[in-house]
Amino acid sequence: MSTHEPPGQGAITVDHLPPDLTRALYTHMRTARDLDAEAVALQRQGVFPAYVSVRGQEAAQVASAAALDPSRDFVFPTYREMAAALAYGVEMVAYMATHRALWHGGLYDVMESRFGAINAVVGGPVPHAVGWAVGERMRGGDGVALAYFGDGASSEGDVHEAMNFAGVYGAPVVFFCQNNRWALSVPNERQVAGGSVAARARGYGMAGATVDGNDAAAVHGAVTEAVARARRGEGPTLIEALTYRVEPHSTSDDTGRYRDEAEADHWRTHRDPVALLRAAMLGAGHATAEEADAIDAAAAARAEEIRDGVSAAPEPDGSELFTHVFRETTQELTRQRRIWEEEVQP
Ligand SMILES: Cc1ncc(C[n+]2csc(CCOP(=O)(O)OP(=O)(O)O)c2C)c(N)n1
Ligand SMILES: [Mg+2]
């Protein structure tokens, strides 16, 4: 079995989830789906220099972030965690401003939102999460760190070191791998030796689990359990959520050069996490079709509002380029600033 045959090819169930939680997950996933489409359009219109789509990964991101407590936990994201940011309560105009490259690392407050800066270093958020978690324990707090990373990141040295360190110190971390089958143009079979990221947990002395990443209820259950374990002081967990990147790696990528689009179509048609959750929610009687339609309409309206907010955000003053590089500026930087003032500034 390939790592990408999900455990249940058919429907998912939310019978065991509280109705309000089911509706909240659906609302965030639906909003993320619409905002993602708006973001791709903004890139095409030249408002964003580039964008990385989360389409198809909404269940993995929303259900994992929703299992945390934003008042005491801390999230360490990659560049592809828009749906997690939304579900975690990050201010979304400020978050999306990062993709407009408006300011160093975006405009949202990392410390207040407890959602780290968007990190484009593959594997980079993982050691950061472990460092924070060890610090949190030394401080006597009961917060838990969640590190997002991809299947490609799982082969980075940083990730190995971070996991081993967390295992040795029993750090309160949830390592959440979104295995979306592709690391840019490299498929799992050329990236993940042994075929399973989750299986490596044993070697690091921690709990490991594989979960259907397109099943919001399954993801929420697995992360809730891992968070509770970490909070009890019983150490880290490695969760591998099997999902699929249905869009290109980024708006600059051309999937025609390396994959058969029939594979992506299969996931789009049969494993769409938003459609799966909607059907399960209606099937469980957690919402009526009219209520689901109302959520859809509200989600589209919110996505448009965020889009308009980020499009209208003012350009920063270009001189800020030089402001936060060094506490005391260097001669070279002063020279560059003078050239910028003379030649570039309108
Ligand atoms: C340390 C480092 N090496 C290489 C890159 C270039 N790069 C950007 S994204 C990417 C693929 C990452 O794949 P994965 O971890 O599976 O995440 P996904 O993009 O699928 O979400 C690579 C190689 C980088 N940004 N950082
Ligand atoms: Mg990947």
XYZ file of N, CA, C and O in Angstrom, residues 120-286:
668
model
N 10.053 30.070 5.823
C 10.295 29.450 4.515
C 11.502 28.520 4.525
O 11.828 27.915 3.510
N 12.156 28.380 5.666
C 13.280 27.443 5.757
C 12.692 26.049 5.991
O 12.056 25.809 7.010
N 12.877 25.165 5.030
C 12.270 23.839 5.148
C 12.824 23.124 6.381
O 14.035 22.957 6.515
N 11.948 22.733 7.292
C 12.336 22.090 8.554
C 12.591 23.089 9.669
O 12.635 22.718 10.841
N 12.744 24.349 9.341
C 13.113 25.384 10.318
C 12.226 25.506 11.547
O 12.725 25.689 12.662
N 10.896 25.417 11.385
C 10.028 25.586 12.565
C 10.194 24.475 13.607
O 9.826 24.668 14.768
N 10.746 23.341 13.222
C 10.753 22.172 14.117
C 11.709 22.365 15.301
O 11.281 22.246 16.450
N 12.989 22.706 15.072
C 13.841 22.998 16.245
C 13.352 24.204 17.034
O 13.517 24.236 18.269
N 12.740 25.183 16.380
C 12.219 26.341 17.121
C 11.155 25.874 18.122
O 11.112 26.327 19.271
N 10.287 24.981 17.671
C 9.205 24.487 18.545
C 9.780 23.752 19.746
O 9.313 23.918 20.884
N 10.815 22.962 19.511
C 11.419 22.196 20.611
C 12.078 23.149 21.608
O 11.931 22.998 22.828
N 12.781 24.153 21.090
C 13.413 25.127 21.974
C 12.381 25.830 22.834
O 12.559 25.980 24.057
N 11.282 26.231 22.216
C 10.226 26.914 22.979
C 9.659 25.963 24.038
O 9.440 26.362 25.193
N 9.427 24.715 23.650
C 8.784 23.750 24.563
C 9.675 23.446 25.768
O 9.191 23.362 26.904
N 10.966 23.301 25.526
C 11.890 23.039 26.638
C 11.888 24.254 27.571
O 11.827 24.120 28.801
N 11.892 25.444 26.985
C 11.847 26.671 27.783
C 10.570 26.769 28.596
O 10.586 27.177 29.764
N 9.466 26.392 27.976
C 8.161 26.446 28.652
C 8.152 25.543 29.887
O 7.648 25.912 30.949
N 8.763 24.369 29.760
C 8.832 23.441 30.901
C 9.743 23.983 32.011
O 9.421 23.890 33.199
N 10.872 24.585 31.599
C 11.806 25.136 32.591
C 11.146 26.273 33.371
O 11.393 26.485 34.546
N 10.264 26.981 32.692
C 9.549 28.105 33.273
C 8.417 27.630 34.197
O 7.808 28.395 34.920
N 8.060 26.344 34.087
C 6.978 25.802 34.900
C 5.600 25.929 34.261
O 4.583 25.679 34.909
N 5.542 26.320 32.993
C 4.254 26.445 32.294
C 3.758 25.104 31.766
O 4.516 24.132 31.726
N 2.481 25.053 31.394
C 1.951 23.795 30.848
C 1.570 23.933 29.367
O 0.757 23.180 28.848
N 2.166 24.917 28.677
C 1.902 25.099 27.258
C 2.537 24.001 26.416
O 3.494 23.342 26.835
N 1.976 23.822 25.229
C 2.454 22.795 24.298
C 2.803 23.484 22.984
O 2.092 24.380 22.539
N 3.910 23.082 22.380
C 4.287 23.618 21.063
C 3.819 22.657 19.982
O 3.911 21.438 20.145
N 3.305 23.210 18.882
C 2.995 22.370 17.723
C 3.850 22.838 16.556
O 3.832 24.018 16.205
N 4.621 21.910 15.998
C 5.484 22.220 14.857
C 4.873 21.641 13.591
O 4.619 20.436 13.518
N 4.622 22.501 12.610
C 4.193 22.016 11.305
C 5.420 21.764 10.441
O 6.387 22.532 10.483
N 5.377 20.712 9.664
C 6.435 20.475 8.674
C 5.908 19.502 7.620
O 4.869 18.875 7.800
N 6.618 19.440 6.494
C 6.158 18.611 5.385
C 6.942 17.315 5.266
O 7.911 17.078 5.994
N 6.510 16.486 4.329
C 7.202 15.223 4.049
C 8.633 15.500 3.596
O 9.563 14.784 3.956
N 8.808 16.573 2.822
C 10.157 16.919 2.375
C 11.022 17.339 3.551
O 12.179 16.928 3.684
N 10.436 18.136 4.438
C 11.171 18.599 5.617
C 11.612 17.439 6.497
O 12.614 17.539 7.209
N 10.884 16.331 6.439
C 11.206 15.200 7.320
C 12.582 14.622 7.021
O 13.131 13.878 7.830
N 13.161 14.957 5.872
C 14.507 14.442 5.597
C 15.598 15.472 5.886
O 16.758 15.268 5.518
N 15.246 16.572 6.530
C 16.240 17.579 6.934
C 16.905 17.177 8.257
O 16.236 16.679 9.172
N 18.191 17.467 8.363
C 18.918 17.179 9.598
C 18.332 17.878 10.812
O 18.269 17.318 11.907
N 17.878 19.111 10.609
C 17.276 19.884 11.702
C 16.126 19.121 12.366
O 15.933 19.203 13.580
N 15.339 18.446 11.542
C 14.150 17.757 12.061
C 14.570 16.553 12.912
O 14.032 16.313 13.995
N 15.566 15.835 12.450
C 16.100 14.703 13.220
C 16.635 15.179 14.568
O 16.320 14.619 15.620
N 17.457 16.219 14.534
C 18.054 16.721 15.782
C 16.981 17.194 16.745
O 17.047 16.932 17.951
N 15.997 17.903 16.207
C 14.932 18.439 17.064
C 14.131 17.310 17.707
O 13.819 17.343 18.903
N 13.818 16.284 16.929
C 13.005 15.192 17.471
C 13.784 14.392 18.510
O 13.238 14.004 19.549
N 15.039 14.152 18.232
C 15.836 13.402 19.204
C 15.964 14.185 20.516
O 15.819 13.638 21.605
N 16.214 15.479 20.381
C 16.339 16.343 21.563
C 15.036 16.319 22.359
O 15.036 16.172 23.594
N 13.922 16.452 21.649
C 12.606 16.442 22.319
C 12.370 15.116 23.018
O 11.815 15.067 24.129
N 12.789 14.016 22.368
C 12.614 12.695 22.973
C 13.437 12.551 24.244
O 12.954 12.084 25.279
N 14.689 13.005 24.167
C 15.587 12.907 25.323
C 15.051 13.738 26.491
O 15.052 13.294 27.640
N 14.563 14.943 26.191
C 14.114 15.851 27.261
C 12.618 15.745 27.573
O 12.119 16.453 28.441
N 11.916 14.879 26.871
C 10.473 14.742 27.125
C 9.724 16.047 26.905
O 8.783 16.385 27.630
N 10.145 16.797 25.886
C 9.574 18.135 25.665
C 8.108 18.063 25.220
O 7.726 17.156 24.470
N 7.297 19.020 25.673
C 5.878 19.032 25.297
C 5.657 19.573 23.880
O 5.310 20.732 23.702
N 5.879 18.719 22.901
C 5.766 19.125 21.496
C 4.891 18.138 20.733
O 4.967 16.930 20.959
N 4.092 18.671 19.820
C 3.417 17.830 18.836
C 4.093 18.110 17.496
O 4.083 19.247 17.024
N 4.731 17.093 16.943
C 5.346 17.210 15.618
C 4.282 16.816 14.602
O 3.903 15.638 14.542
N 3.803 17.781 13.829
C 2.673 17.497 12.938
C 3.129 17.580 11.483
O 3.298 18.655 10.919
N 3.350 16.402 10.903
C 3.811 16.326 9.513
C 2.615 16.241 8.568
O 1.814 15.319 8.660
N 2.499 17.233 7.694
C 1.492 17.116 6.630
C 2.183 16.454 5.452
O 2.919 17.106 4.701
N 1.959 15.161 5.335
C 2.534 14.450 4.197
C 1.572 14.624 3.028
O 0.578 13.907 2.918
N 1.891 15.604 2.176
C 1.002 15.890 1.032
C 1.538 15.253 -0.256
O 1.250 15.693 -1.345
N 2.325 14.230 -0.062
C 2.888 13.368 -1.123
C 4.022 14.016 -1.907
O 4.900 13.318 -2.400
N 4.063 15.335 -1.999
C 5.079 15.999 -2.804
C 5.907 16.984 -2.004
O 5.380 17.717 -1.177
N 7.208 16.980 -2.267
C 8.102 18.019 -1.771
C 8.557 18.754 -3.026
O 9.509 18.334 -3.685
N 7.835 19.777 -3.395
C 7.970 20.424 -4.688
C 7.831 19.346 -5.776
O 6.745 18.777 -5.883
N 8.880 18.982 -6.489
C 8.725 17.984 -7.557
C 9.151 16.589 -7.117
O 9.178 15.667 -7.934
N 9.495 16.421 -5.841
C 10.011 15.120 -5.383
C 8.910 14.339 -4.667
O 8.368 14.810 -3.667
N 8.567 13.144 -5.179
C 7.495 12.364 -4.547
C 7.997 11.632 -3.301
O 9.196 11.445 -3.130
N 7.060 11.211 -2.468
C 7.393 10.493 -1.234
C 8.410 9.378 -1.404
O 9.340 9.253 -0.603
N 8.239 8.564 -2.441
C 9.101 7.382 -2.557
C 10.567 7.745 -2.795
O 11.443 6.919 -2.580
N 10.816 8.983 -3.201
C 12.207 9.428 -3.350
C 12.642 10.328 -2.197
O 13.710 10.924 -2.233
N 11.790 10.436 -1.188
C 12.063 11.378 -0.107
C 12.052 10.705 1.263
O 12.879 10.994 2.106
N 11.077 9.798 1.474
C 10.862 9.224 2.803
C 11.325 7.758 2.810
O 10.576 6.855 2.438
N 12.571 7.536 3.225
C 13.095 6.167 3.274
C 12.295 5.387 4.315
O 12.015 5.899 5.388
N 11.899 4.171 3.969
C 11.108 3.380 4.909
C 9.624 3.597 4.722
O 8.811 2.835 5.240
N 9.255 4.639 3.974
C 7.850 4.818 3.609
C 6.963 5.459 4.656
O 5.793 5.712 4.396
N 7.474 5.700 5.858
C 6.613 6.275 6.890
C 7.393 7.252 7.764
O 8.435 6.902 8.312
N 6.878 8.453 7.898
C 7.482 9.424 8.816
C 7.112 9.043 10.254
O 7.953 9.051 11.156
N 5.844 8.674 10.451
C 5.356 8.372 11.811
C 6.128 7.225 12.454
O 6.358 7.220 13.677
N 6.560 6.256 11.632
C 7.267 5.088 12.180
C 8.585 5.467 12.839
O 9.119 4.735 13.670
N 9.117 6.647 12.472
C 10.387 7.070 13.062
C 10.243 7.431 14.541
O 11.236 7.538 15.258
N 9.001 7.654 14.975
C 8.762 8.068 16.368
C 9.429 7.111 17.348
O 9.992 7.524 18.362
N 9.380 5.832 17.047
C 9.916 4.816 17.948
C 11.397 5.049 18.229
O 11.861 4.930 19.357
N 12.102 5.416 17.173
C 13.534 5.671 17.317
C 13.844 6.893 18.166
O 14.954 7.036 18.673
N 12.885 7.775 18.290
C 13.076 8.972 19.117
C 12.428 8.816 20.496
O 12.347 9.780 21.260
N 11.917 7.629 20.771
C 11.326 7.365 22.083
C 10.049 8.139 22.324
O 9.758 8.557 23.440
N 9.287 8.326 21.259
C 8.030 9.052 21.445
C 6.881 8.321 20.768
O 7.096 7.410 19.969
N 5.657 8.744 21.109
C 4.477 8.151 20.488
C 4.378 8.618 19.044
O 4.757 9.746 18.726
N 3.887 7.757 18.169
C 3.719 8.111 16.762
C 2.381 7.633 16.252
O 1.870 6.611 16.722
N 1.800 8.390 15.325
C 0.503 7.985 14.768
C 0.385 8.458 13.331
O 0.872 9.537 12.975
N -0.263 7.635 12.520
C -0.597 8.024 11.149
C -2.092 8.272 11.119
O -2.858 7.512 11.709
N -2.485 9.343 10.459
C -3.902 9.685 10.453
C -4.308 10.126 9.051
O -3.463 10.617 8.285
N -5.570 9.891 8.699
C -6.093 10.372 7.425
C -6.187 11.897 7.524
O -7.056 12.431 8.222
N -5.302 12.579 6.831
C -5.224 14.035 6.945
C -6.394 14.765 6.322
O -6.526 15.977 6.504
N -7.234 14.071 5.574
C -8.398 14.727 4.977
C -9.670 14.468 5.773
O -10.758 14.837 5.346
N -9.506 13.825 6.927
C -10.627 13.524 7.818
C -10.475 14.442 9.043
O -9.648 14.193 9.932
N -11.267 15.515 9.059
C -11.107 16.526 10.114
C -11.286 15.913 11.503
O -10.553 16.261 12.443
N -12.239 15.010 11.644
C -12.504 14.415 12.966
C -11.325 13.565 13.418
O -10.920 13.608 14.590
N -10.749 12.813 12.492
C -9.610 11.944 12.836
C -8.398 12.784 13.236
O -7.705 12.472 14.217
N -8.155 13.861 12.502
C -7.020 14.736 12.826
C -7.245 15.376 14.190
O -6.343 15.395 15.039
N -8.455 15.877 14.416
C -8.739 16.550 15.682
C -8.544 15.580 16.853
O -7.952 15.935 17.879
N -9.000 14.350 16.687
C -8.857 13.345 17.751
C -7.394 13.052 18.047
O -6.969 13.030 19.212
N -6.600 12.860 17.003
C -5.180 12.503 17.188
C -4.413 13.646 17.845
O -3.589 13.422 18.744
N -4.677 14.880 17.422
C -3.927 16.013 17.980
C -4.388 16.303 19.409
O -3.569 16.598 20.286
N -5.674 16.170 19.672
C -6.176 16.376 21.042
C -5.483 15.416 22.013
O -5.043 15.807 23.104
N -5.358 14.172 21.589
C -4.707 13.155 22.435
C -3.221 13.509 22.648
O -2.699 13.417 23.768
N -2.565 13.935 21.566
C -1.132 14.273 21.664
C -0.909 15.488 22.558
O 0.044 15.524 23.349
N -1.797 16.474 22.449
C -1.676 17.692 23.272
C -1.877 17.325 24.743
O -1.122 17.771 25.618
N -2.865 16.495 25.017
C -3.140 16.102 26.405
C -1.937 15.350 26.989
O -1.528 15.586 28.134
N -1.335 14.495 26.183
C -0.160 13.732 26.642
C 0.983 14.689 26.987
O 1.611 14.589 28.042
N 1.232 15.629 26.090
C 2.320 16.594 26.320
C 2.031 17.432 27.565
O 2.922 17.680 28.378
N 0.784 17.860 27.722
C 0.435 18.692 28.881
C 0.594 17.937 30.199
O 0.948 18.504 31.219
N 0.329 16.641 30.154
C 0.502 15.816 31.367
C 1.966 15.570 31.707
O 2.278 14.925 32.702
N 2.858 16.022 30.819
C 4.287 15.818 31.072
C 4.775 14.477 30.546
O 5.827 13.982 30.964
N 4.024 13.882 29.608
C 4.411 12.564 29.103
C 5.117 12.627 27.758
O 5.230 11.628 27.059
N 5.568 13.822 27.400
C 6.468 13.934 26.253
C 5.820 14.150 24.902
O 4.607 14.328 24.777
N 6.679 14.159 23.875
C 6.242 14.530 22.527
C 5.538 13.411 21.767
O 5.608 12.240 22.148
N 4.869 13.817 20.691
C 4.201 12.876 19.785
C 4.502 13.303 18.353
O 4.549 14.501 18.065
N 4.681 12.325 17.498
C 4.858 12.579 16.057
C 3.605 12.088 15.328
O 3.271 10.901 15.383
N 2.908 13.019 14.685
C 1.705 12.661 13.928
C 1.980 12.892 12.448
O 2.458 13.967 12.059
N 1.694 11.896 11.641
C 1.822 12.038 10.186
C 0.414 12.039 9.589
O -0.283 11.025 9.639
N 0.018 13.189 9.071
C -1.309 13.311 8.455
C -1.152 13.108 6.947
O -0.484 13.899 6.271
N -1.764 12.047 6.439
C -1.662 11.751 5.010
C -2.683 12.576 4.246
O -3.881 12.450 4.450
N -2.165 13.446 3.390
C -3.038 14.337 2.641
C -2.478 14.480 1.233
O -1.666 13.651 0.811
N -2.888 15.511 0.523
C -2.400 15.658 -0.852
C -2.429 17.125 -1.257
O -3.390 17.842 -0.964
N -1.347 17.556 -1.905
C -1.270 18.933 -2.392
C -1.886 18.976 -3.783
O -1.239 18.640 -4.764
N -3.165 19.358 -3.877
C -3.847 19.292 -5.178
C -3.422 20.413 -6.132
O -3.531 20.280 -7.344
N -2.929 21.515 -5.586
C -2.474 22.633 -6.416
C -0.969 22.501 -6.656
O -0.301 21.685 -6.021
N -0.422 23.325 -7.547
C 1.041 23.341 -7.683
C 1.703 23.725 -6.364
O 1.042 24.270 -5.474
N 3.008 23.460 -6.223
C 3.743 23.798 -5.000
C 3.533 25.265 -4.622
O 3.305 25.596 -3.464
N 3.633 26.135 -5.615
C 3.395 27.567 -5.414
C 2.881 28.100 -6.733
O 2.800 27.369 -7.731
N 2.565 29.390 -6.747
C 2.071 29.987 -7.996
C 3.164 30.048 -9.068
O 2.876 30.367 -10.204
N 4.411 29.744 -8.709
C 5.489 29.751 -9.711
C 5.786 28.352 -10.253
O 6.704 28.189 -11.039
N 5.051 27.358 -9.793
C 5.384 25.961 -10.120
C 4.546 25.457 -11.298
O 3.441 25.933 -11.532
N 5.092 24.485 -12.032
C 4.388 23.863 -13.153
C 4.378 22.353 -12.939
O 5.369 21.671 -13.189
N 3.247 21.827 -12.456
C 3.176 20.398 -12.116
C 3.279 19.506 -13.351
O 3.608 18.324 -13.228
N 2.985 20.085 -14.539
C 3.045 19.306 -15.773
C 4.439 18.736 -16.033
O 4.599 17.768 -16.776
N 5.435 19.294 -15.384
C 6.808 18.830 -15.586
C 7.145 17.593 -14.781
O 8.163 16.956 -14.994
N 6.324 17.255 -13.780
C 6.730 16.117 -12.954
C 5.620 15.205 -12.440
O 5.906 14.196 -11.836
N 4.332 15.535 -12.629
C 3.345 14.593 -12.115
C 2.152 14.453 -13.054
O 1.890 15.321 -13.882
N 1.452 13.341 -12.874
C 0.271 13.044 -13.666
C -0.922 13.712 -12.971
O -1.251 13.370 -11.832
N -1.563 14.650 -13.633
C -2.650 15.395 -12.987
C -3.865 14.519 -12.658
O -4.730 14.920 -11.881
N -3.906 13.301 -13.228
C -5.015 12.395 -12.890
C -4.985 12.071 -11.396
O -6.020 11.888 -10.753
N -3.767 12.016 -10.841
C -3.599 11.736 -9.404
C -4.230 12.863 -8.582
O -5.001 12.628 -7.645
N -3.929 14.098 -8.959
C -4.498 15.253 -8.239
C -6.014 15.296 -8.422
O -6.757 15.577 -7.472
N -6.470 14.967 -9.623
C -7.919 14.961 -9.883
C -8.632 13.958 -9.000
O -9.739 14.210 -8.525
N -7.980 12.817 -8.777
C -8.580 11.796 -7.915
C -8.822 12.369 -6.517
O -9.892 12.201 -5.935
N -7.808 13.053 -6.003
C -7.941 13.628 -4.658
C -8.964 14.756 -4.647
O -9.734 14.893 -3.707
N -8.956 15.566 -5.690
C -9.927 16.674 -5.766
C -11.350 16.147 -5.769
O -12.236 16.688 -5.117
N -11.573 15.064 -6.494
C -12.930 14.562 -6.669
C -13.388 13.683 -5.513
O -14.513 13.808 -5.052
N -12.498 12.791 -5.056
C -12.944 11.780 -4.086
C -12.515 12.037 -2.659
O -13.056 11.436 -1.737
N -11.502 12.871 -2.462
C -10.980 13.047 -1.100
C -10.958 14.513 -0.691
O -10.105 14.917 0.095
N -11.864 15.295 -1.246
C -11.864 16.713 -0.885
C -12.302 16.874 0.573
O -13.427 16.510 0.939
N -11.442 17.434 1.434
C -11.758 17.451 2.864
C -12.970 18.303 3.219
O -13.695 17.987 4.162
N -13.193 19.371 2.457
C -14.344 20.246 2.753
C -15.645 19.513 2.400
O -16.601 19.501 3.190
N -15.666 18.878 1.241
C -16.867 18.127 0.827
C -17.116 16.942 1.760
O -18.263 16.659 2.126
N -16.033 16.259 2.169
C -16.189 15.109 3.081
C -16.800 15.556 4.412
O -17.699 14.907 4.952
N -16.319 16.692 4.935
C -16.833 17.158 6.229
C -18.281 17.633 6.096
O -19.107 17.375 6.980
N -18.576 18.303 5.007
C -19.953 18.773 4.830
C -20.930 17.586 4.822
O -21.946 17.597 5.527
N -20.587 16.555 4.047
C -21.470 15.377 3.966
C -21.609 14.714 5.334
O -22.713 14.329 5.751
N -20.494 14.605 6.057
C -20.532 13.951 7.374
C -21.353 14.781 8.373
O -22.094 14.247 9.191
N -21.204 16.104 8.282
C -21.922 17.005 9.193
C -23.429 16.896 8.973
O -24.211 16.803 9.938
N -23.825 16.851 7.718
C -25.252 16.717 7.421
C -25.743 15.324 7.825
O -26.812 15.182 8.424
N -24.925 14.321 7.531
C -25.288 12.934 7.861
C -25.476 12.723 9.348
O -26.344 11.949 9.778
N -24.669 13.411 10.157
C -24.754 13.247 11.613
C -25.877 14.102 12.205
O -26.161 14.019 13.400
N -26.468 14.947 11.385
C -27.503 15.851 11.885
C -26.935 17.002 12.706
O -27.645 17.613 13.502
N -25.643 17.309 12.501
C -25.026 18.416 13.247
C -25.347 19.772 12.611
O -25.061 20.819 13.187
